[in-house]
Structures are given as C-alpha cells and as structure tokens.
C-alpha cells in the first residue's frame, strides 16, 4: 500500500492512533487460487495500549502484523501507523518487530546481532556497546554476548531477538509469538518483565500469541480472530491495573476474561466447520 | 576424543591436543594415500602395457628377445622415449629439471611453473573481480539479469582452444603483449564460475533475514554489507576454487598458443614437438600440482574466514 492511498492529506490533523486499520483486506494470489488472509479488518490502537491478537493457526495474525510493518501490502482498505502511511512509518523506523522465528544472523555473535539495528541506524560505538549490554541483561543473556546463535537454545535465540528489537527503543513494538518457544517458567518471567517494561515506558505493543492466559495477563485489549477469511471475531477489554503481578491469574475477574476469550475462539472455529 | 574426555587430568592439554590433531591428520591422510598408491600401481601397469610393443622391438633389435619377463618389465619402465613414462621417470625428470638447473634457466621446470603461476594469479584476480562486479550488477539491476546472464552463459560455450589464439592476436594488434594476453584468457575462464556462484550467493539470504533489514529501513548498500555479502561467502569460495583451477587451464592453453614466453604450456608444446614424453608428463604433473596448491590456498583462506565468522565447531 503506497503512502498516497492513506487518507491523510497534507496539513490534516494526524490520526490520534498508533495503529489504525480501516476495512483492511488482503488476498494472496497463490498457485491454487486466492487466499483471503485478512477480510474487512477494523482496528484502532491508541498510543500506550497493549493489544494482543489471538486466533487459530492461519487466521492472519502474522499477516496483519506484516501489513502494519509494511512488509506486506493490503489489497484494499487503509492502514495508518502513527498517523503515517505504513511505508513512511517504516522508513522512519517507527517500530521494532520481533519475528515468529528468531532470524539471527548465524555469522554474527549474539552481541553483534543485538547491535545490528544500532549499526544500521548509525548509533555511535560507545552507545551501541552500552545498549547491547543493557539489552542482553534485560533478557538474561548477560554472559552470552560472545556466543554464536548456534551455541544457544531456541528459547535463548528468541530472547536475543527480543533484545535486538528493543535495542533502538522504538515506541511501537510488533511482536509475533515472541514467547512461543520458551518453557513455562521463563515465559512467566518474561511476561512479567515485558509488562513492567510496557508500564514503565508507555510503549504501544501489538502482540501475537496462542496462549489465552498470556494474552489476558499482558493486554489492555484482546483481539480474537477467526480464520478463512481472517477477520476480527471479538474484541475483549481487560482492565487490570497496570502494576499487576502474575498472581492475578488466579482471580475470578481474570478467569472471567479468559473464559470470554476462549468462548470467542471456540465460536470462531465453529463458524468454519 | 572420548579418551581425552575420560582422562582430562592425566594428559597435559597441549600434548593431548597435538596427539588428537595428528590422529585427525592421519585419519584424513589414510584414504588419500590409499588412492595415490592404487593410482601409481595402475600407472606402472599401464606403462608396461603401453610400452610393450616398443620394448619387444628394442629387444629384437638388440638380439635379446629371450631375456626373462623381469628384464622385459624393467625395460618398459626405463625407455628413453616411452609412450607412457613410468612414475619414477617422471619424478626423476621433475627432480632434475627443478633441482639441477638454475631456476632462471629456460630448462628449469620451476622457471616455467613460475611463469604459469604469474599469469594464472593475474588472470584469476582479474576474472574474480569481473565476475564479482557482474554478480553485483545482475543481482541489483533486474533488467541486467535478463539482459546480461544469457551472454555470460554463452561466453563459456565458445571453446577456449579456438578463442585463445584470437585473443592473443587481437591484443597484439593493440600492442598488449607479455603477461596480459595470457592473463586475459585465464580471466575469461575464471570470471564465469565467480559471476554465477556469487549471483546465487547474493540471493541466498532467507526472506526473514531480508525482512528484518526492511524493518530497519536499511539501504541497499547496508543490506549488501551486513547480509548479502556474508551470506554469499560459502558460494564465493566454492566458485573461487573452480575459478582458480579454470585460470590455470586458461593460462596453459594460452601458453600453448603463445609459447615464446615459456610456461608449462610451452613445455608441453616443446615436449610433444620433440617427442619428449617424459618432459610432457613432468610438465603435466607439475601443472596438476600447481592447480592442487592453488585450490588448497583458496580452501585455507576459506577456512580462516569461516572460522572468524563462527562456523567452526
Ligand atoms: N506469502 C504468502 N503467500 C500466500 N499465502 C500466504 C502467505 N503468507 C501467508 N499466507 C496465508 O495466509 C493465511 C494467514 O497466514 P498467517 O501467517 O498470517 O497466519 P497466522 O495467524 O500467523 O498463523 P500461525 O498462528 O500459524 O502463525 C494462511 O492461510 C497462509 O497460508
Ligand atoms: Mg503467524
């Protein structure tokens, strides 16, 4: 989608939203016919929100994130990122993206992988070193900067890729199942850390997950999607206090929200069958 | 390895590592040695078969046709102008023409090898540079990919033996002589594997690795530096190995065409002109050894570079 197609004529007040999708559809032309990955998606995310996308495999979560990141172009509808067209937003380095796979460069040490965006964006050397060290500490990889990716477990690699996305301090984070490869304990820990980071920095987060408790714990809003064609089935508000801890997962309010998300997922599935 | 792990304290580490290194070397050398032995044995057998006719005639002329089979076999391995010289004859010729002759003399094989290696090295560097530049163009300018690639491929369909004299003559017209015409022919053969291999290598990064750079809005130049070039290195070295061997072939062919400057190709030509089979084979063996050494050199650089890039385990 080109910048021209976004309805923000010069001089008009910019969209107040961090991400604003209007009637967004995306059709992939594949060898065996069109695949409707996204269909009439309407979603507006205010700055500072933590929005989770949840839904069955293949419902278009990654695709939606990629459209926001300007890695994929919508077939119809409009998308604005921080009031700009997605391309302009990408060129201005408006977001950090954590891919579903770690995507570390095998010939770079872990530290130099984390430093990659800083190198490209021209951060001075001293600043790079400081940020890499802080980033690796944040994801508990303090002693592993000199190792190469193949020397790390899958979960450690994914944590390194999170440190890489955070290194240049973008105020919009697009995270595609960042904790999918982690064991339950590390996942809990990183969930708590991410929540604190979000609360402390006021970043906007769009977060893809398959885990209902993770979505309910982290999010201000949960977008439940359903497949074929990928659309938004339900949007669930979760108004838990921002300084919550993992303990709230036992409370009735938490379980109530989780229940509603689960019902939404179920209904989305039933719609297909 | 397992004994090292079981006795970590009793054996001092450096000697243990040296021992393991030697064992690894022996483990790698054994199959190579076996193949060499089999080849040499086959060579001796072939020499008997190839030279038998000549030996029979020689014995008849000398009136010693009834000398035993031992004398006959020994004779086939010691002829002055054999059809196929025996390995030790070739080895003796190499030793003689390298050690007993001044290295600046035109009769020294070392002199000719040096001439060949010079042109090979120059041609290889030229060819690799041209191939590298072409791969960059082809990968970054889509219209060139369609426009240029067919010509690059077609260039190699022309037999070099037919092309070499023409290149020499044309370059002589514009008064380019000496090392350059030979290097040009070597470059003509070596740019191709480098161009094709590098084009493939520069396109080898995974989509997710490319997407990552898009999210940083990295420039093409940055993408080349941090992703495409490092990802292409294994392809680069594979094609450099092919390219350096092709350069040597090109140089030798050029020297056959343009033999006045010497070189292993000129030695081959002179040998066949005067029926000096031992000399031909000596030049051939030295040429192969040069080729193996050049490929080995590229492999050593490759190992060092890849180790620095964390490929070592
Ligand atoms: N480049 C592509 N070309 C064709 N089809 C695609 C492409 N990318 C995705 N799709 C299709 O679009 C649909 C949505 O894919 P997407 O990757 O967004 O799913 P997802 O919700 O992220 O799934 P998962 O939870 O398994 O990661 C799928 O049916 C997929 O096959
Ligand atoms: Mg996905």
Coordinates of C-alpha atoms and ligand atoms in Angstrom, one line a residue:
Chain A
X1 CA 0.0 0.0 0.0
X2 CA 1.5 3.3 -1.0
X3 CA 1.5 6.4 1.2
X4 CA -0.8 8.1 -1.3
X5 CA -3.6 5.7 -0.6
X6 CA -3.8 6.6 3.1
X7 CA -6.4 9.3 3.7
X8 CA -4.2 11.9 5.4
X9 CA -3.9 14.8 3.1
X10 CA -1.0 17.2 4.0
X11 CA -2.0 19.6 6.7
X12 CA -4.8 17.5 8.1
X13 CA -4.5 16.5 11.7
X14 CA -2.7 13.3 12.1
X15 CA -4.5 10.2 13.3
X16 CA -4.5 10.1 17.1
X17 CA -4.0 6.3 16.9
X18 CA -0.7 4.4 17.0
X19 CA -2.2 2.0 14.5
X20 CA -5.4 2.5 12.6
X21 CA -6.7 -0.1 10.2
X22 CA -10.0 0.6 8.3
X23 CA -11.8 -2.1 6.3
X24 CA -8.5 -3.8 5.6
X25 CA -8.4 -6.8 3.3
X26 CA -5.5 -8.8 1.9
X27 CA -5.8 -11.5 -0.7
X28 CA -2.7 -13.6 -1.6
X29 CA -2.7 -14.8 -5.2
X30 CA -1.3 -18.3 -4.9
X31 CA -0.9 -21.1 -7.5
X32 CA -4.1 -22.7 -6.4
X33 CA -6.3 -19.7 -6.2
X34 CA -6.7 -16.7 -4.0
X35 CA -6.2 -16.9 -0.2
X36 CA -8.2 -14.4 1.8
X37 CA -5.7 -13.8 4.6
X38 CA -7.5 -10.7 6.0
X39 CA -11.0 -9.6 5.4
X40 CA -12.5 -6.3 6.4
X41 CA -10.4 -5.8 9.5
X42 CA -11.2 -2.6 11.5
X43 CA -8.8 -1.9 14.4
X44 CA -7.7 1.3 16.0
X45 CA -4.9 1.1 18.7
X46 CA -4.3 4.1 20.9
X47 CA -0.7 5.0 21.9
X48 CA 0.3 3.2 25.0
X49 CA -2.1 0.3 24.5
X50 CA -1.1 -3.4 24.7
X51 CA -3.2 -5.2 22.2
X52 CA -3.0 -9.0 21.8
X53 CA -4.0 -10.8 18.6
X54 CA -5.2 -14.4 19.3
X55 CA -6.7 -16.9 17.0
X56 CA -6.3 -20.3 15.4
X57 CA -3.3 -21.0 13.2
X58 CA -3.6 -19.5 9.7
X59 CA -6.2 -16.8 10.7
X60 CA -3.9 -14.0 9.6
X61 CA -2.2 -12.7 12.7
X62 CA 1.2 -12.6 11.2
X63 CA -0.2 -11.1 8.0
X64 CA -1.9 -8.3 10.0
X65 CA 1.4 -7.6 11.8
X66 CA 3.3 -7.6 8.5
X67 CA 0.8 -5.1 6.9
X68 CA 1.3 -2.8 9.9
X69 CA 5.1 -3.2 9.4
X70 CA 4.8 -2.5 5.6
X71 CA 6.3 -6.0 4.8
X72 CA 3.0 -6.8 3.1
X73 CA 0.6 -4.5 1.2
X74 CA -3.1 -4.6 1.8
X75 CA -5.3 -5.4 -1.2
X76 CA -8.0 -2.9 -0.1
X77 CA -8.8 -0.6 2.9
X78 CA -6.4 1.7 4.6
X79 CA -3.8 1.5 7.3
X80 CA -2.0 4.2 9.2
X81 CA 0.9 3.8 11.6
X82 CA 1.5 6.8 13.9
X83 CA -0.5 8.9 11.5
X84 CA 1.6 8.0 8.6
X85 CA 1.3 5.6 5.7
X86 CA 2.9 2.3 6.6
X87 CA 5.8 2.8 4.2
X88 CA 6.7 6.2 5.6
X89 CA 6.4 4.8 9.1
X90 CA 8.8 2.0 8.2
X91 CA 11.3 4.4 6.6
X92 CA 11.1 6.4 9.8
X93 CA 11.9 3.3 11.8
X94 CA 8.7 3.7 13.8
X95 CA 8.5 0.2 15.2
X96 CA 10.5 -2.8 16.4
X97 CA 9.5 -6.1 15.0
X98 CA 10.0 -9.5 16.8
X99 CA 9.6 -12.2 14.2
X100 CA 7.9 -15.6 14.8
X101 CA 11.4 -17.2 14.3
X102 CA 14.5 -15.5 15.9
X103 CA 16.1 -14.6 12.5
X104 CA 19.5 -14.1 14.0
X105 CA 22.4 -13.8 11.5
X106 CA 24.5 -17.0 12.0
X107 CA 27.8 -15.3 11.3
X108 CA 27.3 -12.7 13.9
X109 CA 27.8 -13.2 17.6
X110 CA 24.8 -12.7 19.8
X111 CA 26.0 -9.2 20.9
X112 CA 26.6 -8.2 17.3
X113 CA 23.1 -9.5 16.3
X114 CA 21.6 -7.3 19.0
X115 CA 23.8 -4.4 17.8
X116 CA 22.6 -4.8 14.1
X117 CA 19.8 -2.2 14.2
X118 CA 22.0 0.2 16.1
X119 CA 24.8 -0.2 13.4
X120 CA 22.3 0.4 10.6
X121 CA 20.8 3.4 12.3
X122 CA 24.2 4.8 12.9
X123 CA 24.4 4.8 16.7
X124 CA 27.9 5.7 18.0
X125 CA 30.1 2.8 19.1
X126 CA 30.1 3.6 22.8
X127 CA 26.3 3.9 22.8
X128 CA 26.0 0.7 20.9
X129 CA 28.0 -1.2 23.5
X130 CA 26.0 0.3 26.4
X131 CA 22.7 -0.6 24.8
X132 CA 23.7 -4.1 23.8
X133 CA 24.9 -4.9 27.3
X134 CA 21.7 -3.5 28.8
X135 CA 19.5 -5.4 26.3
X136 CA 21.2 -8.7 26.9
X137 CA 20.9 -8.2 30.7
X138 CA 17.2 -7.5 30.3
X139 CA 16.6 -10.9 28.6
X140 CA 19.0 -12.7 31.0
X141 CA 21.7 -13.3 28.3
X142 CA 24.4 -11.3 30.1
X143 CA 27.1 -13.9 29.7
X144 CA 26.3 -14.9 26.1
X145 CA 27.1 -11.9 24.0
X146 CA 30.2 -13.5 22.6
X147 CA 28.5 -16.8 21.6
X148 CA 27.2 -17.5 18.2
X149 CA 23.5 -18.3 17.6
X150 CA 24.0 -22.0 17.0
X151 CA 25.5 -22.2 20.5
X152 CA 22.2 -21.0 22.1
X153 CA 18.9 -22.9 22.7
X154 CA 15.9 -21.9 20.6
X155 CA 14.5 -20.0 23.6
X156 CA 17.7 -18.1 24.2
X157 CA 17.8 -17.2 20.5
X158 CA 14.3 -15.8 20.7
X159 CA 15.2 -13.8 23.8
X160 CA 18.2 -12.4 21.8
X161 CA 15.9 -11.4 19.0
X162 CA 13.7 -9.5 21.6
X163 CA 16.7 -7.7 22.9
X164 CA 17.5 -6.8 19.3
X165 CA 14.0 -5.3 18.7
X166 CA 14.2 -3.3 21.9
X167 CA 17.8 -2.1 21.4
X168 CA 16.9 1.1 19.5
X169 CA 14.0 1.8 21.8
X170 CA 11.1 2.1 19.3
X171 CA 7.8 3.2 20.9
X172 CA 5.8 0.7 18.9
X173 CA 6.5 -3.0 19.3
X174 CA 5.2 -5.6 16.9
X175 CA 5.7 -9.0 18.5
X176 CA 4.9 -12.2 16.7
X177 CA 4.6 -15.1 19.2
X178 CA 7.8 -13.9 20.9
X179 CA 7.5 -16.4 23.8
X180 CA 6.2 -19.4 21.8
X181 CA 9.5 -21.3 22.0
X182 CA 10.0 -20.7 25.8
X183 CA 9.3 -23.0 28.7
X184 CA 6.5 -22.0 31.1
X185 CA 8.8 -20.6 33.8
X186 CA 10.9 -18.4 31.6
X187 CA 7.7 -17.4 29.8
X188 CA 6.2 -16.2 33.1
X189 CA 9.3 -14.3 33.9
X190 CA 9.5 -12.6 30.5
X191 CA 5.8 -11.9 30.6
X192 CA 6.3 -10.0 33.9
X193 CA 9.3 -8.2 32.5
X194 CA 7.5 -7.2 29.4
X195 CA 4.6 -5.9 31.4
X196 CA 6.9 -3.8 33.6
X197 CA 8.7 -2.5 30.5
X198 CA 5.5 -1.6 28.9
X199 CA 4.2 0.1 32.1
X200 CA 7.4 2.0 32.6
X201 CA 8.0 3.2 29.1
X202 CA 4.4 3.6 27.8
X203 CA 5.2 1.8 24.6
X204 CA 2.5 0.6 22.3
X205 CA 2.6 -3.2 21.8
X206 CA 0.8 -5.3 19.3
X207 CA 1.4 -8.9 20.4
X208 CA 0.5 -12.2 18.7
X209 CA 0.0 -15.2 20.9
X210 CA -1.7 -18.6 21.1
X211 CA -1.8 -18.5 24.9
X212 CA -5.0 -17.2 26.5
X213 CA -3.5 -16.6 30.0
X214 CA -0.6 -14.8 28.4
X215 CA -2.9 -12.6 26.4
X216 CA -5.2 -11.8 29.3
X217 CA -2.3 -11.1 31.7
X218 CA -0.5 -8.7 29.3
X219 CA -3.2 -6.9 27.4
X220 CA -5.4 -3.9 27.7
X221 CA -7.4 -5.4 24.8
X222 CA -7.5 -8.8 23.2
X223 CA -8.5 -9.1 19.5
X224 CA -9.9 -12.6 18.9
X225 CA -9.6 -13.5 15.2
X226 CA -11.2 -16.3 13.2
X227 CA -9.9 -17.9 10.0
X228 CA -10.8 -18.3 6.3
X229 CA -11.1 -15.4 5.7
X230 CA -9.2 -13.9 8.6
X231 CA -11.4 -11.5 10.4
X232 CA -11.9 -10.0 13.8
X233 CA -14.4 -12.1 15.7
X234 CA -14.4 -10.3 19.0
X235 CA -12.6 -7.6 21.0
X236 CA -12.3 -8.2 24.7
X237 CA -11.3 -5.4 27.1
X238 CA -9.2 -6.3 30.1
X239 CA -9.0 -3.5 32.6
X240 CA -6.5 -4.9 35.1
X241 CA -4.3 -2.5 37.0
X242 CA -1.0 -1.8 35.1
X243 CA 1.1 -2.8 38.1
X244 CA -0.5 -6.3 38.2
X245 CA 1.6 -9.3 39.0
X246 CA 1.3 -12.9 37.9
X247 CA -0.8 -13.6 40.9
X248 CA -3.9 -12.1 39.3
X249 CA -4.1 -15.1 37.1
X250 CA -6.0 -16.9 40.0
X251 CA -8.6 -14.2 40.4
X252 CA -12.2 -14.6 39.3
X253 CA -12.0 -11.4 37.2
X254 CA -9.0 -12.8 35.3
X255 CA -10.7 -16.2 34.8
X256 CA -13.8 -14.4 33.6
X257 CA -11.9 -12.6 30.8
X258 CA -10.0 -15.8 29.9
X259 CA -13.4 -17.6 29.6
X260 CA -14.8 -14.9 27.3
X261 CA -11.7 -15.2 25.1
X262 CA -11.9 -18.9 25.0
X263 CA -15.6 -18.8 24.0
X264 CA -14.7 -16.3 21.2
X265 CA -12.0 -18.7 19.9
X266 CA -14.4 -21.6 20.0
X267 CA -17.2 -19.7 18.2
X268 CA -14.6 -18.6 15.6
X269 CA -13.7 -22.2 14.9
X270 CA -17.3 -23.4 14.8
X271 CA -18.1 -20.7 12.2
X272 CA -15.7 -22.5 9.8
X273 CA -16.9 -26.1 10.4
Chain B
X1 CA 38.0 -37.5 21.6
X2 CA 36.4 -39.9 24.2
X3 CA 39.8 -40.8 25.7
X4 CA 40.6 -37.1 26.1
X5 CA 37.3 -36.6 27.9
X6 CA 37.9 -39.6 30.1
X7 CA 41.4 -38.6 31.2
X8 CA 41.3 -34.9 31.4
X9 CA 43.9 -34.6 34.2
X10 CA 46.5 -37.2 33.4
X11 CA 47.3 -35.9 30.0
X12 CA 48.6 -32.4 29.6
X13 CA 46.3 -30.4 27.4
X14 CA 48.7 -29.3 24.7
X15 CA 50.2 -32.7 24.0
X16 CA 46.7 -34.2 24.1
X17 CA 45.6 -31.6 21.5
X18 CA 48.6 -32.3 19.4
X19 CA 48.1 -36.0 19.6
X20 CA 44.4 -35.6 18.6
X21 CA 45.5 -33.3 15.8
X22 CA 48.0 -35.9 14.5
X23 CA 45.4 -38.6 14.7
X24 CA 42.9 -36.5 12.8
X25 CA 45.5 -35.8 10.2
X26 CA 46.3 -39.5 9.9
X27 CA 42.7 -40.2 9.7
X28 CA 42.3 -37.8 6.8
X29 CA 45.6 -38.8 5.0
X30 CA 45.0 -42.5 5.0
X31 CA 42.2 -42.6 2.4
X32 CA 44.2 -40.1 0.2
X33 CA 47.4 -42.2 0.4
X34 CA 45.4 -45.4 -0.5
X35 CA 44.1 -43.7 -3.6
X36 CA 47.6 -42.5 -4.5
X37 CA 49.0 -46.0 -4.1
X38 CA 46.3 -47.5 -6.3
X39 CA 46.8 -44.8 -9.0
X40 CA 50.6 -45.3 -9.0
X41 CA 50.2 -49.1 -9.3
X42 CA 47.8 -48.7 -12.1
X43 CA 50.2 -46.2 -13.8
X44 CA 53.0 -48.8 -13.6
X45 CA 50.8 -51.5 -15.1
X46 CA 49.6 -49.2 -17.8
X47 CA 53.2 -48.2 -18.6
X48 CA 54.0 -51.9 -19.2
X49 CA 51.1 -52.4 -21.5
X50 CA 51.6 -49.1 -23.4
X51 CA 55.4 -49.6 -23.9
X52 CA 55.4 -53.4 -24.5
X53 CA 55.5 -53.0 -28.3
X54 CA 58.4 -50.7 -28.2
X55 CA 60.2 -52.9 -25.8
X56 CA 59.7 -56.0 -27.9
X57 CA 61.2 -54.2 -30.9
X58 CA 64.1 -52.9 -28.8
X59 CA 64.9 -56.4 -27.6
X60 CA 64.6 -57.8 -31.1
X61 CA 67.0 -55.2 -32.4
X62 CA 69.4 -55.9 -29.6
X63 CA 69.1 -59.7 -30.1
X64 CA 68.0 -60.2 -26.5
X65 CA 64.4 -61.3 -27.2
X66 CA 64.7 -64.3 -24.9
X67 CA 65.6 -62.2 -21.8
X68 CA 63.2 -63.1 -19.0
X69 CA 59.9 -61.2 -18.2
X70 CA 61.6 -59.3 -15.4
X71 CA 64.1 -57.7 -17.8
X72 CA 61.2 -57.0 -20.1
X73 CA 59.1 -55.2 -17.5
X74 CA 62.1 -53.3 -16.2
X75 CA 62.8 -52.3 -19.8
X76 CA 59.3 -50.9 -20.3
X77 CA 59.9 -48.7 -17.3
X78 CA 63.2 -47.3 -18.5
X79 CA 62.8 -46.3 -22.1
X80 CA 64.2 -43.0 -23.4
X81 CA 61.0 -42.1 -25.4
X82 CA 58.3 -44.2 -23.9
X83 CA 54.7 -43.9 -25.0
X84 CA 53.8 -43.7 -21.3
X85 CA 56.7 -43.0 -18.9
X86 CA 56.7 -44.7 -15.6
X87 CA 56.1 -42.6 -12.4
X88 CA 59.7 -42.7 -11.3
X89 CA 60.9 -41.5 -14.7
X90 CA 58.6 -38.5 -14.4
X91 CA 59.7 -37.9 -10.8
X92 CA 63.3 -38.1 -11.8
X93 CA 62.7 -35.6 -14.7
X94 CA 60.9 -33.2 -12.3
X95 CA 63.7 -33.5 -9.8
X96 CA 66.4 -33.0 -12.4
X97 CA 64.7 -30.0 -14.1
X98 CA 63.9 -28.3 -10.8
X99 CA 67.0 -29.1 -8.7
X100 CA 69.9 -29.5 -11.1
X101 CA 69.1 -26.5 -13.3
X102 CA 69.3 -22.8 -12.3
X103 CA 65.7 -21.6 -11.6
X104 CA 66.3 -18.7 -14.1
X105 CA 67.2 -21.1 -16.9
X106 CA 64.6 -21.8 -19.6
X107 CA 65.3 -25.5 -19.0
X108 CA 64.1 -25.2 -15.4
X109 CA 60.6 -26.5 -14.7
X110 CA 60.5 -24.2 -11.7
X111 CA 61.0 -21.3 -14.0
X112 CA 58.2 -22.4 -16.3
X113 CA 55.9 -23.1 -13.3
X114 CA 56.6 -19.6 -12.0
X115 CA 55.7 -18.1 -15.4
X116 CA 52.5 -20.0 -15.5
X117 CA 51.6 -19.2 -11.9
X118 CA 52.1 -15.4 -12.5
X119 CA 49.7 -15.3 -15.4
X120 CA 47.3 -17.6 -13.6
X121 CA 47.3 -15.4 -10.5
X122 CA 46.8 -12.2 -12.5
X123 CA 44.1 -13.8 -14.6
X124 CA 42.4 -15.2 -11.6
X125 CA 42.3 -11.8 -9.8
X126 CA 41.0 -10.1 -12.9
X127 CA 38.4 -12.8 -13.6
X128 CA 37.3 -12.9 -9.9
X129 CA 37.0 -9.1 -9.9
X130 CA 35.0 -9.0 -13.1
X131 CA 32.8 -12.0 -12.0
X132 CA 32.2 -10.3 -8.7
X133 CA 31.2 -7.0 -10.3
X134 CA 28.9 -8.8 -12.8
X135 CA 27.2 -10.6 -9.9
X136 CA 26.5 -7.3 -8.2
X137 CA 25.1 -5.8 -11.3
X138 CA 22.9 -8.8 -12.1
X139 CA 21.5 -9.1 -8.6
X140 CA 20.8 -5.3 -8.1
X141 CA 19.6 -4.4 -11.6
X142 CA 16.7 -6.7 -12.6
X143 CA 16.9 -5.7 -16.3
X144 CA 20.6 -6.7 -16.4
X145 CA 19.7 -10.1 -15.0
X146 CA 17.7 -10.9 -18.1
X147 CA 19.9 -8.9 -20.5
X148 CA 23.4 -10.0 -19.3
X149 CA 23.0 -13.5 -18.0
X150 CA 22.4 -15.2 -21.3
X151 CA 25.6 -13.6 -22.7
X152 CA 27.6 -14.6 -19.6
X153 CA 26.5 -18.2 -20.1
X154 CA 27.0 -18.1 -23.9
X155 CA 30.6 -16.8 -23.4
X156 CA 31.5 -20.2 -22.0
X157 CA 30.0 -22.2 -24.8
X158 CA 32.9 -21.0 -27.1
X159 CA 35.7 -23.5 -26.9
X160 CA 38.7 -21.7 -25.3
X161 CA 41.2 -23.5 -27.6
X162 CA 39.6 -21.8 -30.6
X163 CA 39.3 -18.4 -28.8
X164 CA 42.8 -18.2 -27.2
X165 CA 44.8 -17.6 -30.4
X166 CA 42.2 -14.9 -31.5
X167 CA 42.5 -13.1 -28.2
X168 CA 46.3 -13.2 -28.4
X169 CA 46.3 -11.9 -31.9
X170 CA 43.7 -9.1 -31.2
X171 CA 45.5 -8.0 -28.1
X172 CA 48.8 -8.0 -30.0
X173 CA 47.2 -5.6 -32.6
X174 CA 46.6 -3.1 -29.8
X175 CA 50.1 -3.8 -28.6
X176 CA 49.2 -5.6 -25.5
X177 CA 51.7 -8.4 -25.1
X178 CA 53.6 -10.3 -22.4
X179 CA 51.7 -11.4 -19.3
X180 CA 48.4 -9.7 -20.1
X181 CA 47.1 -11.7 -23.1
X182 CA 47.6 -14.9 -21.1
X183 CA 46.0 -13.5 -18.0
X184 CA 43.1 -12.3 -20.2
X185 CA 42.4 -15.9 -21.3
X186 CA 42.7 -17.1 -17.8
X187 CA 40.3 -14.4 -16.7
X188 CA 37.9 -15.4 -19.5
X189 CA 37.6 -18.8 -18.0
X190 CA 37.5 -17.8 -14.3
X191 CA 35.0 -14.9 -14.3
X192 CA 32.2 -17.2 -15.2
X193 CA 32.0 -19.5 -12.1
X194 CA 32.6 -16.5 -9.9
X195 CA 29.8 -14.5 -11.5
X196 CA 27.3 -17.3 -11.4
X197 CA 28.2 -18.5 -7.9
X198 CA 28.2 -15.0 -6.4
X199 CA 24.9 -14.2 -8.0
X200 CA 23.4 -17.2 -6.4
X201 CA 25.2 -16.4 -3.1
X202 CA 24.0 -12.8 -3.0
X203 CA 20.4 -14.1 -3.5
X204 CA 20.8 -16.8 -0.8
X205 CA 19.6 -14.9 2.3
X206 CA 16.4 -16.2 3.9
X207 CA 13.3 -14.0 3.4
X208 CA 13.1 -13.4 7.2
X209 CA 16.7 -12.1 7.2
X210 CA 15.8 -9.7 4.4
X211 CA 12.6 -8.6 6.1
X212 CA 14.5 -7.8 9.2
X213 CA 16.6 -5.2 7.4
X214 CA 13.5 -3.8 5.8
X215 CA 12.1 -3.1 9.2
X216 CA 15.2 -1.0 9.9
X217 CA 14.8 0.6 6.5
X218 CA 18.4 -0.3 5.7
X219 CA 19.8 0.9 2.4
X220 CA 20.8 -1.4 -0.4
X221 CA 24.4 -0.8 0.4
X222 CA 23.9 -1.7 4.1
X223 CA 21.9 -4.8 3.1
X224 CA 24.8 -5.8 0.9
X225 CA 27.4 -5.3 3.6
X226 CA 25.7 -6.8 6.6
X227 CA 23.6 -9.5 4.9
X228 CA 24.2 -10.4 1.2
X229 CA 28.0 -10.5 1.3
X230 CA 28.4 -12.5 4.4
X231 CA 25.6 -14.9 3.3
X232 CA 27.3 -15.3 -0.1
X233 CA 30.8 -16.3 1.3
X234 CA 30.4 -20.0 1.1
X235 CA 29.2 -19.6 -2.5
X236 CA 32.1 -17.3 -3.2
X237 CA 34.7 -19.7 -2.0
X238 CA 33.2 -22.6 -3.9
X239 CA 33.3 -20.6 -7.1
X240 CA 36.8 -19.2 -6.4
X241 CA 38.1 -22.8 -6.2
X242 CA 36.5 -23.6 -9.5
X243 CA 37.7 -20.3 -10.9
X244 CA 41.4 -20.6 -9.9
X245 CA 41.6 -24.1 -11.4
X246 CA 39.9 -22.7 -14.6
X247 CA 42.5 -19.9 -14.6
X248 CA 45.3 -22.4 -14.6
X249 CA 43.8 -24.3 -17.6
X250 CA 43.3 -21.0 -19.4
X251 CA 46.9 -20.0 -18.8
X252 CA 48.3 -23.3 -20.0
X253 CA 46.1 -23.2 -23.2
X254 CA 47.3 -19.6 -23.8
X255 CA 51.0 -20.7 -23.4
X256 CA 50.5 -23.4 -26.0
X257 CA 49.3 -20.7 -28.3
X258 CA 51.9 -18.2 -27.3
X259 CA 54.9 -20.3 -26.4
X260 CA 57.7 -17.8 -26.8
X261 CA 57.4 -16.6 -23.2
X262 CA 57.7 -20.1 -21.7
X263 CA 55.5 -21.6 -19.1
X264 CA 54.2 -25.1 -18.5
X265 CA 52.1 -24.9 -21.6
X266 CA 55.1 -24.0 -23.7
X267 CA 56.9 -27.0 -22.1
X268 CA 54.0 -29.3 -23.1
X269 CA 54.3 -28.0 -26.7
X270 CA 58.1 -28.4 -26.9
X271 CA 57.8 -31.8 -25.4
X272 CA 55.3 -33.0 -27.9
X273 CA 57.2 -31.3 -30.8
X274 CA 60.4 -33.3 -30.0
X275 CA 58.6 -36.5 -28.8
X276 CA 59.9 -36.0 -25.3
X277 CA 57.1 -37.8 -23.5
X278 CA 58.9 -37.8 -20.1
X279 CA 59.1 -34.0 -20.4
X280 CA 55.4 -33.7 -21.3
X281 CA 54.4 -35.8 -18.3
X282 CA 56.7 -33.9 -16.0
X283 CA 55.1 -30.6 -17.1
X284 CA 51.6 -32.2 -16.7
X285 CA 52.3 -33.4 -13.2
X286 CA 53.7 -30.0 -12.2
X287 CA 50.7 -28.3 -13.6
X288 CA 48.4 -30.5 -11.6
X289 CA 50.4 -29.9 -8.5
X290 CA 50.1 -26.2 -9.1
X291 CA 46.4 -26.5 -9.5
X292 CA 46.0 -28.5 -6.3
X293 CA 48.2 -26.0 -4.5
X294 CA 46.1 -23.0 -5.7
X295 CA 42.8 -24.7 -4.8
X296 CA 44.4 -25.6 -1.4
X297 CA 45.3 -22.0 -0.9
X298 CA 41.8 -20.8 -1.5
X299 CA 40.5 -23.5 0.8
X300 CA 42.9 -22.3 3.6
X301 CA 41.7 -18.8 3.2
X302 CA 38.1 -20.0 3.3
X303 CA 38.7 -22.0 6.5
X304 CA 40.3 -19.0 8.2
X305 CA 37.4 -16.6 7.1
X306 CA 34.6 -19.0 8.0
X307 CA 36.2 -19.7 11.4
X308 CA 36.2 -16.0 12.1
X309 CA 32.5 -15.9 11.2
X310 CA 31.7 -18.5 13.9
X311 CA 31.3 -21.5 11.6
X312 CA 33.9 -23.6 13.5
X313 CA 32.6 -26.0 16.0
Ligands
LIG1 N1 3.2 -15.0 1.3 C1 2.1 -15.8 1.3 N2 1.6 -16.2 0.2 C2 0.4 -16.9 0.2 N3 -0.3 -17.2 1.2 C3 0.1 -16.7 2.4 C4 1.4 -16.0 2.5 N4 1.6 -15.7 3.8 C5 0.5 -16.2 4.5 N5 -0.3 -16.8 3.6 C6 -1.6 -17.5 4.0 O1 -2.4 -16.5 4.7 C7 -3.0 -17.1 5.8 C8 -2.7 -16.4 7.1 O2 -1.3 -16.6 7.4 P1 -0.6 -16.1 8.7 O3 0.8 -16.4 8.6 O4 -1.0 -14.7 8.8 O5 -1.3 -16.9 9.9 P2 -1.1 -16.8 11.4 O6 -2.4 -16.4 12.0 O7 0.1 -16.0 11.7 O8 -0.8 -18.4 11.8 P3 0.1 -19.0 12.9 O9 -0.6 -18.9 14.2 O10 0.3 -20.4 12.5 O11 1.4 -18.3 12.9 C9 -2.7 -18.6 5.8 O12 -3.7 -19.3 5.2 C10 -1.4 -18.6 5.0 O13 -1.4 -19.8 4.3
LIG2 MG1 2.0 -16.4 12.5

